[in-house]
Coordinates of C-alpha atoms in Angstrom, one line a residue:
Chain A
M1 CA 202.5 97.2 133.0
C2 CA 199.8 99.4 132.2
Q3 CA 196.3 97.2 132.6
L4 CA 193.2 97.2 131.0
L5 CA 189.7 96.4 132.4
G6 CA 186.2 96.3 130.7
M7 CA 182.8 95.2 131.5
N8 CA 179.7 94.8 129.3
C9 CA 176.4 93.5 130.4
N10 CA 172.7 93.1 129.6
T11 CA 171.8 94.8 132.7
P12 CA 173.4 97.6 134.8
T13 CA 175.9 95.9 137.1
D14 CA 178.3 96.9 140.0
I15 CA 181.8 96.6 138.9
V16 CA 183.4 96.8 142.3
F17 CA 184.4 93.3 142.7
S18 CA 186.4 93.2 139.6
F19 CA 187.6 96.9 140.0
E20 CA 189.0 95.8 143.5
G21 CA 191.1 93.1 142.1
F22 CA 192.1 95.3 139.5
R23 CA 192.9 98.6 141.4
R24 CA 195.0 96.4 143.9
R25 CA 197.7 96.2 141.0
G26 CA 197.7 99.6 140.9
G27 CA 200.5 99.8 143.6
L28 CA 200.0 97.0 146.3
T29 CA 200.2 93.8 144.2
D30 CA 201.9 94.9 141.1
H31 CA 203.9 97.9 140.3
H32 CA 201.5 100.2 138.5
A33 CA 201.7 103.6 140.4
D34 CA 201.0 106.2 138.1
G35 CA 197.4 106.9 138.5
F36 CA 194.1 105.4 136.7
G37 CA 190.9 106.3 135.0
I38 CA 187.9 105.0 134.8
G39 CA 184.5 105.6 132.9
F40 CA 181.0 104.3 133.6
F41 CA 178.0 104.7 131.1
E42 CA 174.8 105.3 132.8
G43 CA 172.5 105.3 130.0
K44 CA 173.7 107.6 127.3
G45 CA 175.6 109.6 130.1
V46 CA 179.1 109.0 131.2
R47 CA 180.6 109.2 134.7
L48 CA 184.5 109.8 134.2
F49 CA 187.1 109.6 137.2
H50 CA 190.8 110.0 136.5
D51 CA 193.3 110.3 139.2
D52 CA 196.9 110.8 139.2
K53 CA 197.5 108.9 142.6
P54 CA 198.0 105.2 142.4
S55 CA 194.8 103.5 142.3
A56 CA 195.5 101.5 145.5
H57 CA 195.8 104.6 147.5
S58 CA 193.3 107.0 145.8
P59 CA 190.5 108.5 147.2
V60 CA 188.7 108.7 144.3
A61 CA 189.1 104.8 143.8
D62 CA 187.8 104.7 147.4
L63 CA 184.5 106.9 146.2
I64 CA 184.2 104.3 143.4
R65 CA 183.9 101.4 145.9
A66 CA 181.5 103.3 148.3
Y67 CA 179.4 104.6 145.5
Q68 CA 178.8 100.9 144.1
I69 CA 177.9 102.7 140.6
K70 CA 175.9 100.2 138.2
S71 CA 176.7 100.3 134.5
E72 CA 176.3 98.3 131.4
N73 CA 179.5 99.2 130.2
V74 CA 182.8 100.2 132.1
I75 CA 186.4 100.9 130.6
A76 CA 189.2 101.2 133.1
H77 CA 193.1 102.0 132.9
I78 CA 195.7 101.9 135.2
R79 CA 198.9 103.5 134.1
K80 CA 202.5 103.0 134.7
A81 CA 204.1 106.1 133.1
T82 CA 207.7 105.4 131.5
Q83 CA 207.6 108.0 128.9
G84 CA 205.8 111.5 128.5
Q85 CA 204.4 113.3 131.2
T86 CA 201.8 112.3 133.6
S87 CA 198.9 114.8 133.4
L88 CA 195.4 114.7 133.3
A89 CA 195.2 115.5 129.6
N90 CA 197.1 112.3 129.0
T91 CA 194.9 110.0 131.5
H92 CA 192.9 107.1 129.8
P93 CA 189.8 106.8 129.2
F94 CA 189.4 109.6 126.7
M95 CA 186.2 110.7 125.7
R96 CA 184.5 112.2 122.6
E97 CA 181.0 112.7 121.2
M98 CA 180.2 111.1 117.8
W99 CA 176.8 110.5 116.3
G100 CA 175.1 112.0 119.3
E101 CA 176.9 109.4 121.6
Y102 CA 179.7 109.6 124.1
W103 CA 182.5 107.2 123.1
L104 CA 185.1 106.1 125.6
F105 CA 188.6 104.8 124.9
A106 CA 191.6 103.3 126.6
H107 CA 194.7 101.8 125.2
N108 CA 197.8 99.8 126.5
G109 CA 200.6 99.5 124.2
H110 CA 203.0 101.7 122.1
L111 CA 202.7 103.1 118.6
K112 CA 206.0 104.2 117.2
N113 CA 206.0 107.5 115.2
Y114 CA 202.3 107.5 115.2
F115 CA 201.3 110.9 114.1
P116 CA 198.0 110.9 111.7
P117 CA 197.0 114.0 110.1
A118 CA 195.2 116.5 112.2
G119 CA 191.4 115.7 112.0
A120 CA 188.7 118.1 111.0
F121 CA 186.2 116.5 113.5
Y122 CA 188.6 115.4 116.4
Q123 CA 192.0 116.7 117.7
A124 CA 193.9 115.1 120.5
V125 CA 194.1 117.6 123.6
G126 CA 197.3 115.7 125.1
N127 CA 200.3 114.5 123.6
T128 CA 199.9 110.6 123.7
D129 CA 200.0 108.1 120.9
S130 CA 196.5 106.5 122.5
E131 CA 194.8 109.8 122.1
R132 CA 196.0 110.4 118.7
A133 CA 194.8 106.7 117.7
F134 CA 191.4 107.2 119.2
C135 CA 191.0 110.6 117.4
Y136 CA 191.8 109.1 114.2
I137 CA 189.7 106.2 114.5
L138 CA 186.6 108.6 115.3
E139 CA 187.8 110.7 112.6
Q140 CA 187.9 108.3 110.1
L141 CA 184.3 106.9 111.2
R142 CA 182.7 110.2 111.3
S143 CA 184.2 111.2 107.7
R144 CA 182.7 108.1 106.3
F145 CA 179.2 107.8 108.2
D146 CA 177.1 110.8 108.9
R147 CA 175.1 108.6 111.0
K148 CA 175.8 105.7 113.1
P149 CA 176.0 102.6 110.6
D150 CA 174.3 99.0 111.3
A151 CA 176.6 97.2 113.4
D152 CA 178.1 94.8 110.6
T153 CA 179.3 97.8 108.8
L154 CA 180.5 99.7 112.1
F155 CA 182.4 96.6 113.0
A156 CA 184.0 96.1 109.8
A157 CA 185.3 99.6 109.6
V158 CA 186.7 99.5 113.1
A159 CA 188.4 96.4 112.1
E160 CA 189.7 98.1 109.1
L161 CA 191.1 101.1 111.2
T162 CA 192.6 98.8 113.9
A163 CA 194.5 97.0 111.3
E164 CA 195.8 99.9 109.8
I165 CA 197.1 101.5 113.3
R166 CA 198.4 98.3 114.9
R167 CA 201.2 98.3 112.1
Y168 CA 202.8 101.3 114.2
G169 CA 203.1 98.9 117.3
L170 CA 201.3 97.3 120.2
F171 CA 197.7 98.2 120.1
N172 CA 195.7 96.5 122.9
F173 CA 192.6 98.9 123.4
M174 CA 188.9 99.1 124.5
M175 CA 186.5 101.3 123.2
S176 CA 182.7 101.9 123.9
N177 CA 179.7 103.8 123.0
G178 CA 177.6 102.7 125.9
D179 CA 175.8 100.4 123.9
C180 CA 178.8 97.9 122.6
L181 CA 182.2 97.4 123.8
F182 CA 185.3 96.7 121.2
V183 CA 188.4 95.1 122.5
H184 CA 191.5 94.5 120.4
A185 CA 194.4 92.5 121.2
S186 CA 198.0 92.8 120.5
T187 CA 199.4 91.0 123.2
L188 CA 197.4 90.0 126.4
L189 CA 193.7 90.3 126.9
H190 CA 191.4 87.9 128.8
Y191 CA 187.7 87.7 129.1
I192 CA 185.0 85.8 131.1
V193 CA 181.4 85.7 130.4
R194 CA 179.2 85.1 133.7
K195 CA 175.8 83.9 133.4
A196 CA 173.4 81.5 135.1
P197 CA 174.0 79.4 136.9
F198 CA 176.3 81.9 138.9
G199 CA 178.9 80.6 141.2
E200 CA 181.5 81.9 143.6
A201 CA 184.6 83.8 142.4
H202 CA 187.7 84.4 144.2
L203 CA 189.9 87.4 143.6
L204 CA 193.8 86.5 142.5
D205 CA 195.3 89.5 144.1
D206 CA 193.3 89.7 147.4
D207 CA 191.7 87.6 150.0
V208 CA 188.3 88.5 148.8
K209 CA 185.5 86.5 147.4
V210 CA 181.9 87.0 146.0
D211 CA 179.0 84.8 145.5
F212 CA 177.6 85.9 142.3
A213 CA 174.3 84.0 142.7
A214 CA 173.7 86.2 145.5
V215 CA 173.9 89.7 143.7
T216 CA 172.5 88.6 140.1
T217 CA 169.4 87.6 138.6
P218 CA 169.1 84.4 136.4
N219 CA 169.1 86.6 133.3
D220 CA 172.1 88.7 134.1
K221 CA 174.8 88.1 131.5
V222 CA 178.2 90.0 132.4
A223 CA 181.4 89.9 130.3
V224 CA 184.8 91.1 132.1
I225 CA 187.5 91.9 130.1
A226 CA 191.3 92.3 131.7
T227 CA 194.6 92.3 130.6
L228 CA 195.2 89.2 133.1
P229 CA 192.7 87.2 134.7
L230 CA 191.4 88.7 138.1
T231 CA 189.9 85.3 139.5
G232 CA 191.6 81.9 140.3
N233 CA 188.8 79.6 140.4
E234 CA 187.0 80.4 137.0
T235 CA 188.2 79.8 133.5
W236 CA 189.1 82.8 131.6
S237 CA 189.3 83.0 127.9
Q238 CA 192.1 84.7 125.8
L239 CA 191.9 86.9 122.8
A240 CA 194.3 86.0 120.0
V241 CA 197.0 88.4 119.0
D242 CA 195.3 90.8 116.6
E243 CA 192.0 89.7 117.3
L244 CA 189.2 92.4 117.5
V245 CA 185.8 91.5 119.3
M246 CA 182.5 93.6 119.7
F247 CA 180.8 92.7 123.0
C248 CA 177.0 93.3 123.3
E249 CA 174.5 92.7 126.1
G250 CA 177.3 90.7 127.9
D251 CA 178.5 88.4 125.1
I252 CA 180.5 88.7 122.0
V253 CA 178.6 89.3 118.8
R254 CA 181.2 90.1 116.5
R255 CA 184.7 88.8 115.8
S256 CA 187.6 89.2 113.5
R257 CA 190.4 86.7 114.2
P258 CA 193.3 86.0 112.1
E259 CA 193.0 82.8 110.3
H260 CA 195.8 81.0 112.5
P261 CA 195.4 82.7 115.9
V262 CA 198.4 82.9 118.2
Y263 CA 197.8 82.8 121.9
M264 CA 200.5 84.5 123.8
S265 CA 201.9 83.4 127.0
V266 CA 202.0 85.9 129.9
D267 CA 205.7 85.9 130.2
E268 CA 205.9 86.4 126.3
G269 CA 203.4 89.2 126.5
L270 CA 205.1 91.1 129.4
A271 CA 208.9 90.6 127.7
I272 CA 207.4 92.4 124.4
A273 CA 206.0 95.0 126.2
R274 CA 209.2 95.5 127.9
A275 CA 211.2 95.5 124.8
A276 CA 209.0 97.8 123.1
G277 CA 209.5 100.4 126.0
V278 CA 205.9 100.1 127.1
S279 CA 205.2 100.7 130.9
V280 CA 205.5 97.0 132.5
Chain B
M1 CA 166.5 127.9 141.5
C2 CA 169.5 126.2 139.3
Q3 CA 172.6 128.2 140.1
L4 CA 176.0 128.5 138.4
L5 CA 179.2 128.9 139.9
G6 CA 182.7 129.7 138.2
M7 CA 186.0 130.6 139.2
N8 CA 188.9 131.9 137.1
C9 CA 192.2 132.8 138.2
N10 CA 195.7 133.3 137.3
T11 CA 197.2 130.6 139.5
P12 CA 195.9 127.1 140.5
T13 CA 193.2 127.9 143.4
D14 CA 191.2 125.6 145.6
I15 CA 187.5 126.3 145.4
V16 CA 186.7 124.7 148.1
F17 CA 185.5 127.7 150.2
S18 CA 183.3 129.1 147.6
F19 CA 181.9 125.5 146.6
E20 CA 181.0 125.1 150.1
G21 CA 178.9 127.9 150.2
F22 CA 177.4 127.0 146.6
R23 CA 176.7 123.4 147.7
R24 CA 175.0 124.0 151.0
R25 CA 172.4 125.4 148.7
G26 CA 172.0 122.2 147.2
G27 CA 169.5 120.9 149.8
L28 CA 170.4 122.7 153.0
T29 CA 170.0 126.5 152.9
D30 CA 168.1 126.4 149.5
H31 CA 166.0 124.2 147.6
H32 CA 168.3 122.7 144.9
A33 CA 167.7 119.0 145.3
D34 CA 168.2 117.3 142.2
G35 CA 172.0 117.0 141.7
F36 CA 175.0 118.7 140.7
G37 CA 177.9 118.9 138.4
I38 CA 181.3 120.6 138.6
G39 CA 184.3 120.6 136.3
F40 CA 187.7 121.5 136.9
F41 CA 190.4 122.3 134.4
E42 CA 194.0 121.1 135.1
G43 CA 196.3 122.4 132.7
K44 CA 194.5 121.3 129.4
G45 CA 192.8 118.3 131.0
V46 CA 189.4 118.4 132.8
R47 CA 188.1 116.6 135.8
L48 CA 184.3 116.4 135.8
F49 CA 182.2 115.3 138.5
H50 CA 178.2 114.8 138.2
D51 CA 175.8 113.4 140.8
D52 CA 172.1 112.9 140.9
K53 CA 172.2 113.3 144.8
P54 CA 171.6 116.4 146.5
S55 CA 174.9 118.3 146.6
A56 CA 174.7 118.8 150.2
H57 CA 174.4 115.2 151.0
S58 CA 176.5 113.9 148.0
P59 CA 179.6 111.9 148.6
V60 CA 181.1 113.4 145.3
A61 CA 180.9 116.7 147.1
D62 CA 182.6 115.2 149.9
L63 CA 185.3 113.9 147.7
I64 CA 185.7 117.4 146.3
R65 CA 186.1 119.0 149.7
A66 CA 188.6 116.3 150.7
Y67 CA 190.7 116.6 147.8
Q68 CA 191.3 120.2 147.5
I69 CA 191.6 120.4 143.7
K70 CA 193.5 123.1 142.6
S71 CA 192.4 124.9 139.4
E72 CA 192.6 128.0 137.1
N73 CA 189.1 127.5 135.6
V74 CA 186.0 125.9 137.3
I75 CA 182.2 125.9 136.2
A76 CA 179.9 124.2 138.7
H77 CA 175.9 124.0 138.4
I78 CA 173.3 122.8 140.8
R79 CA 170.1 121.7 139.3
K80 CA 166.4 121.7 140.6
A81 CA 164.6 119.8 137.8
T82 CA 161.2 121.1 136.9
Q83 CA 160.7 119.6 133.7
G84 CA 162.7 116.9 131.8
Q85 CA 164.3 113.8 133.4
T86 CA 167.1 113.9 135.4
S87 CA 169.8 111.8 133.8
L88 CA 173.4 111.6 134.1
A89 CA 173.4 112.7 130.2
N90 CA 171.6 115.9 131.3
T91 CA 173.8 117.0 134.1
H92 CA 175.7 120.1 133.5
P93 CA 178.5 121.0 132.7
F94 CA 178.7 119.6 129.6
M95 CA 182.0 118.9 127.7
R96 CA 183.2 118.8 124.2
E97 CA 186.4 119.1 122.4
M98 CA 187.1 121.9 120.1
W99 CA 190.3 123.0 118.3
G100 CA 192.3 120.6 120.5
E101 CA 191.0 121.9 123.7
Y102 CA 188.2 120.6 126.3
W103 CA 185.3 123.2 126.5
L104 CA 183.0 123.0 129.5
F105 CA 179.5 124.7 129.4
A106 CA 176.9 125.1 132.3
H107 CA 173.5 126.8 131.8
N108 CA 170.9 128.3 134.0
G109 CA 167.8 129.3 132.4
H110 CA 165.2 128.1 129.9
L111 CA 164.9 128.3 125.9
K112 CA 161.5 127.9 124.6
N113 CA 161.2 125.9 121.5
Y114 CA 164.8 125.9 120.7
F115 CA 165.8 123.0 118.2
P116 CA 168.8 124.2 116.0
P117 CA 169.5 122.1 113.1
A118 CA 171.8 119.2 113.8
G119 CA 175.5 120.0 113.5
A120 CA 178.2 118.3 111.4
F121 CA 180.6 118.5 114.1
Y122 CA 178.9 118.5 117.3
Q123 CA 175.5 116.8 118.5
A124 CA 173.5 116.9 121.8
V125 CA 173.5 113.5 123.6
G126 CA 170.8 114.1 126.1
N127 CA 167.8 116.2 125.2
T128 CA 168.2 119.6 127.1
D129 CA 167.8 122.7 125.6
S130 CA 171.1 123.7 127.4
E131 CA 173.3 121.2 125.8
R132 CA 171.8 121.9 122.2
A133 CA 172.8 125.7 122.7
F134 CA 176.3 124.5 123.7
C135 CA 176.7 122.5 120.6
Y136 CA 175.2 125.1 118.4
I137 CA 177.8 127.8 119.7
L138 CA 180.6 125.2 119.2
E139 CA 178.8 124.2 115.7
Q140 CA 179.2 127.8 114.7
L141 CA 182.7 128.6 116.0
R142 CA 184.4 125.5 114.5
S143 CA 182.6 126.0 111.1
R144 CA 183.6 129.5 111.0
F145 CA 187.3 128.9 112.4
D146 CA 189.5 125.9 111.3
R147 CA 191.6 127.2 114.2
K148 CA 191.2 129.0 117.4
P149 CA 191.0 132.8 116.4
D150 CA 192.7 135.7 118.4
A151 CA 190.7 136.8 121.6
D152 CA 189.0 139.6 119.8
T153 CA 187.5 137.6 117.0
L154 CA 186.4 134.9 119.5
F155 CA 184.8 137.1 121.8
A156 CA 183.0 138.9 119.2
A157 CA 181.8 135.6 117.7
V158 CA 180.5 134.3 121.0
A159 CA 178.8 137.6 121.7
E160 CA 177.2 137.3 118.1
L161 CA 175.8 133.7 118.7
T162 CA 174.8 134.5 122.4
A163 CA 172.6 137.2 121.2
E164 CA 171.1 134.9 118.5
I165 CA 170.3 132.4 121.3
R166 CA 168.8 134.7 123.9
R167 CA 166.0 135.4 121.9
Y168 CA 164.7 132.1 122.7
G169 CA 164.5 133.0 126.4
L170 CA 166.7 133.0 129.7
F171 CA 170.4 132.3 128.8
N172 CA 172.5 132.6 131.9
F173 CA 175.6 130.5 131.1
M174 CA 179.3 129.9 131.6
M175 CA 181.7 128.5 129.0
S176 CA 185.4 127.7 129.4
N177 CA 188.4 126.2 127.5
G178 CA 190.6 126.1 130.7
D179 CA 192.2 129.5 129.6
C180 CA 189.3 131.9 129.5
L181 CA 186.0 132.0 131.1
F182 CA 182.8 133.3 129.2
V183 CA 179.9 134.5 131.4
H184 CA 176.6 135.8 130.2
A185 CA 173.7 137.0 132.0
S186 CA 170.0 137.1 131.1
T187 CA 168.7 137.7 134.8
L188 CA 171.2 137.3 137.9
L189 CA 175.0 136.7 137.8
H190 CA 177.3 138.3 140.4
Y191 CA 181.2 138.2 140.6
I192 CA 183.8 139.2 142.8
V193 CA 187.6 139.6 141.9
R194 CA 189.8 138.8 144.8
K195 CA 193.5 140.1 145.0
A196 CA 195.8 141.8 147.3
P197 CA 195.5 142.8 150.0
F198 CA 193.5 139.9 150.8
G199 CA 191.2 140.0 153.7
E200 CA 188.5 137.7 155.5
A201 CA 185.3 136.4 153.9
H202 CA 182.3 135.1 155.5
L203 CA 180.1 132.6 153.8
L204 CA 176.3 133.8 153.9
D205 CA 175.2 130.3 153.9
D206 CA 177.1 128.9 156.7
D207 CA 179.1 129.9 159.6
V208 CA 182.2 129.5 157.8
K209 CA 184.9 132.0 157.1
V210 CA 188.4 132.1 155.5
D211 CA 191.3 134.5 155.9
F212 CA 192.5 134.4 152.2
A213 CA 195.7 136.2 153.2
A214 CA 197.2 133.0 154.8
V215 CA 196.3 130.9 151.6
T216 CA 197.3 133.3 148.9
T217 CA 200.4 135.2 147.5
P218 CA 200.3 138.6 146.8
N219 CA 200.2 138.1 143.0
D220 CA 197.1 135.8 143.2
K221 CA 194.2 137.1 141.3
V222 CA 190.9 135.1 141.7
A223 CA 187.7 135.8 140.2
V224 CA 184.5 133.9 141.5
I225 CA 181.1 134.4 139.8
A226 CA 177.8 133.0 141.1
T227 CA 174.2 133.4 140.7
L228 CA 173.8 135.1 143.8
P229 CA 176.7 136.4 146.2
L230 CA 178.1 133.9 148.4
T231 CA 179.8 136.2 151.1
G232 CA 178.5 138.6 153.2
N233 CA 181.2 140.9 154.2
E234 CA 182.6 141.7 150.7
T235 CA 181.1 143.8 147.6
W236 CA 180.0 141.9 144.7
S237 CA 179.4 143.1 141.3
Q238 CA 176.5 142.4 139.2
L239 CA 176.4 141.5 135.3
A240 CA 173.8 143.7 133.7
V241 CA 170.9 141.9 132.0
D242 CA 172.4 140.8 128.3
E243 CA 176.0 141.4 129.4
L244 CA 178.6 138.9 128.1
V245 CA 182.0 139.1 129.8
M246 CA 185.3 137.2 129.4
F247 CA 187.6 136.6 132.3
C248 CA 191.1 135.5 132.0
E249 CA 193.8 135.4 134.6
G250 CA 191.4 136.4 137.2
D251 CA 189.9 139.6 135.7
I252 CA 187.4 140.7 133.0
V253 CA 189.4 141.3 129.8
R254 CA 186.6 141.7 127.4
R255 CA 182.8 142.9 127.9
S256 CA 179.9 143.4 125.8
R257 CA 177.3 145.3 127.8
P258 CA 174.0 147.2 126.5
E259 CA 174.4 150.8 126.2
H260 CA 171.7 151.2 128.9
P261 CA 172.3 148.7 131.4
V262 CA 169.6 147.1 133.5
Y263 CA 170.6 145.4 136.6
M264 CA 167.8 143.0 137.9
S265 CA 166.8 142.6 141.7
V266 CA 167.2 139.2 143.3
D267 CA 163.5 139.2 143.7
E268 CA 162.8 140.2 140.1
G269 CA 165.1 137.5 139.1
L270 CA 163.5 134.9 141.0
A271 CA 160.1 136.1 139.9
I272 CA 161.0 136.0 136.0
A273 CA 162.7 132.5 136.6
R274 CA 159.4 131.2 137.9
A275 CA 157.2 132.6 135.5
A276 CA 159.2 131.3 132.7
G277 CA 158.9 127.8 134.3
V278 CA 162.6 127.7 135.0
S279 CA 163.3 125.7 138.0
V280 CA 163.4 128.1 141.1

């Protein structure tokens, strides 16, 4: 299935370890063979890579490994196209500028018959439900606020818009302005916050391990969020169905969770995605 | 000095030959050692690469050569920073979405005390005069036209805005929506339109030649635009000072040239840029 990977940290961090496990699912250990995209914030700037080659065999993915880009916020997406054409314009993450900041967005899911009215500030370039949802969120935020509001107001507005859009179907997404990272689950999303004391981690999909103690300082805090856990010897937490969280500085700082949270099993999540016609 | 490279074609074309000559100026044959950026349109999508390493030694530039991306519209920029910080957010080309299309923009020059009012639709993320000029152009176009106007109207509006902005200083720029390519000269910009019968070309900066007849079809039309000519055995044309042209399908389709055109010598162009404090 399409998979999401996100990272939010309190210091610029190299995502290569997590990305290695993630990208192996792009053709080798899983069946995500239709390209991928990854966006790195560096300060206020964004480095964005899109590839229509499977991520396991992509020269762009090789470059990312070789380059060891350090970032405080990363969003990545592996795509298995089951409907609609595969084109660069339809490749996640999508990017727009709002309030003098770049925003990135990636989506895993399917919104049925979702055609919001064309925006005055933002319009989709490609023809995916995902980009339309992103543009709708930005359009609504920009229409309501001439400048970026405080974190509480922003989170409440994103939560309201998310609740509105998820009525149309599956809406697992990640969105970041380089400062905070919004993550919403309709089915499966897991996260881990790594901080001191750091230990060793083993990738599930690969015979690779890393000793984080050797590559971090005691003050580092690194949140990694992925559709499915990437490591086998660490305890990952799961987002509830319909839960929205905001990560900042490597930790969850806001959350909106249903009163009676439901946590979906992996089998159930995959079955629902399949039934909805989402690429799995 | 900062240099611009653009390509506009009637069929997706590999820019590697021109880019090789261009990027050699980024550290080897010239003194442009502060990074570069290049954007390729592929259909409505954009592939954008930025690097803060000199282009002659950049792994991103190596990737571009290895990848042989074919595109109908390309804009590239090599930067020699003389003022302001070098950061990803300040790296050309800049990108925004307007009327459901991505737009790319790169600038070589310096606009003195240029601080247009903050836009409702577009705001700069970094702190360059270049990005402010780009946002101002888009802001004015978007404010005047809810949808993309016809080519004559669009060209007239861009010409008017360009004339307004160039009062602030040197304003060599390239701007494209993946369909057409606008090019404006304040000092030095040269172009060539390659079409059948194709011949052989020799890079000025390198011991490299290419036989275009072997890599093209008779219907191909490829316009290459650069600050300085890239090849030694072809005849390049020069844009006049204050001339704006629009390339489409590999040819100039609109132009706005002063009644008494002035063509600047290379020495004069470099001297003016130096005197204006622009990176040369």
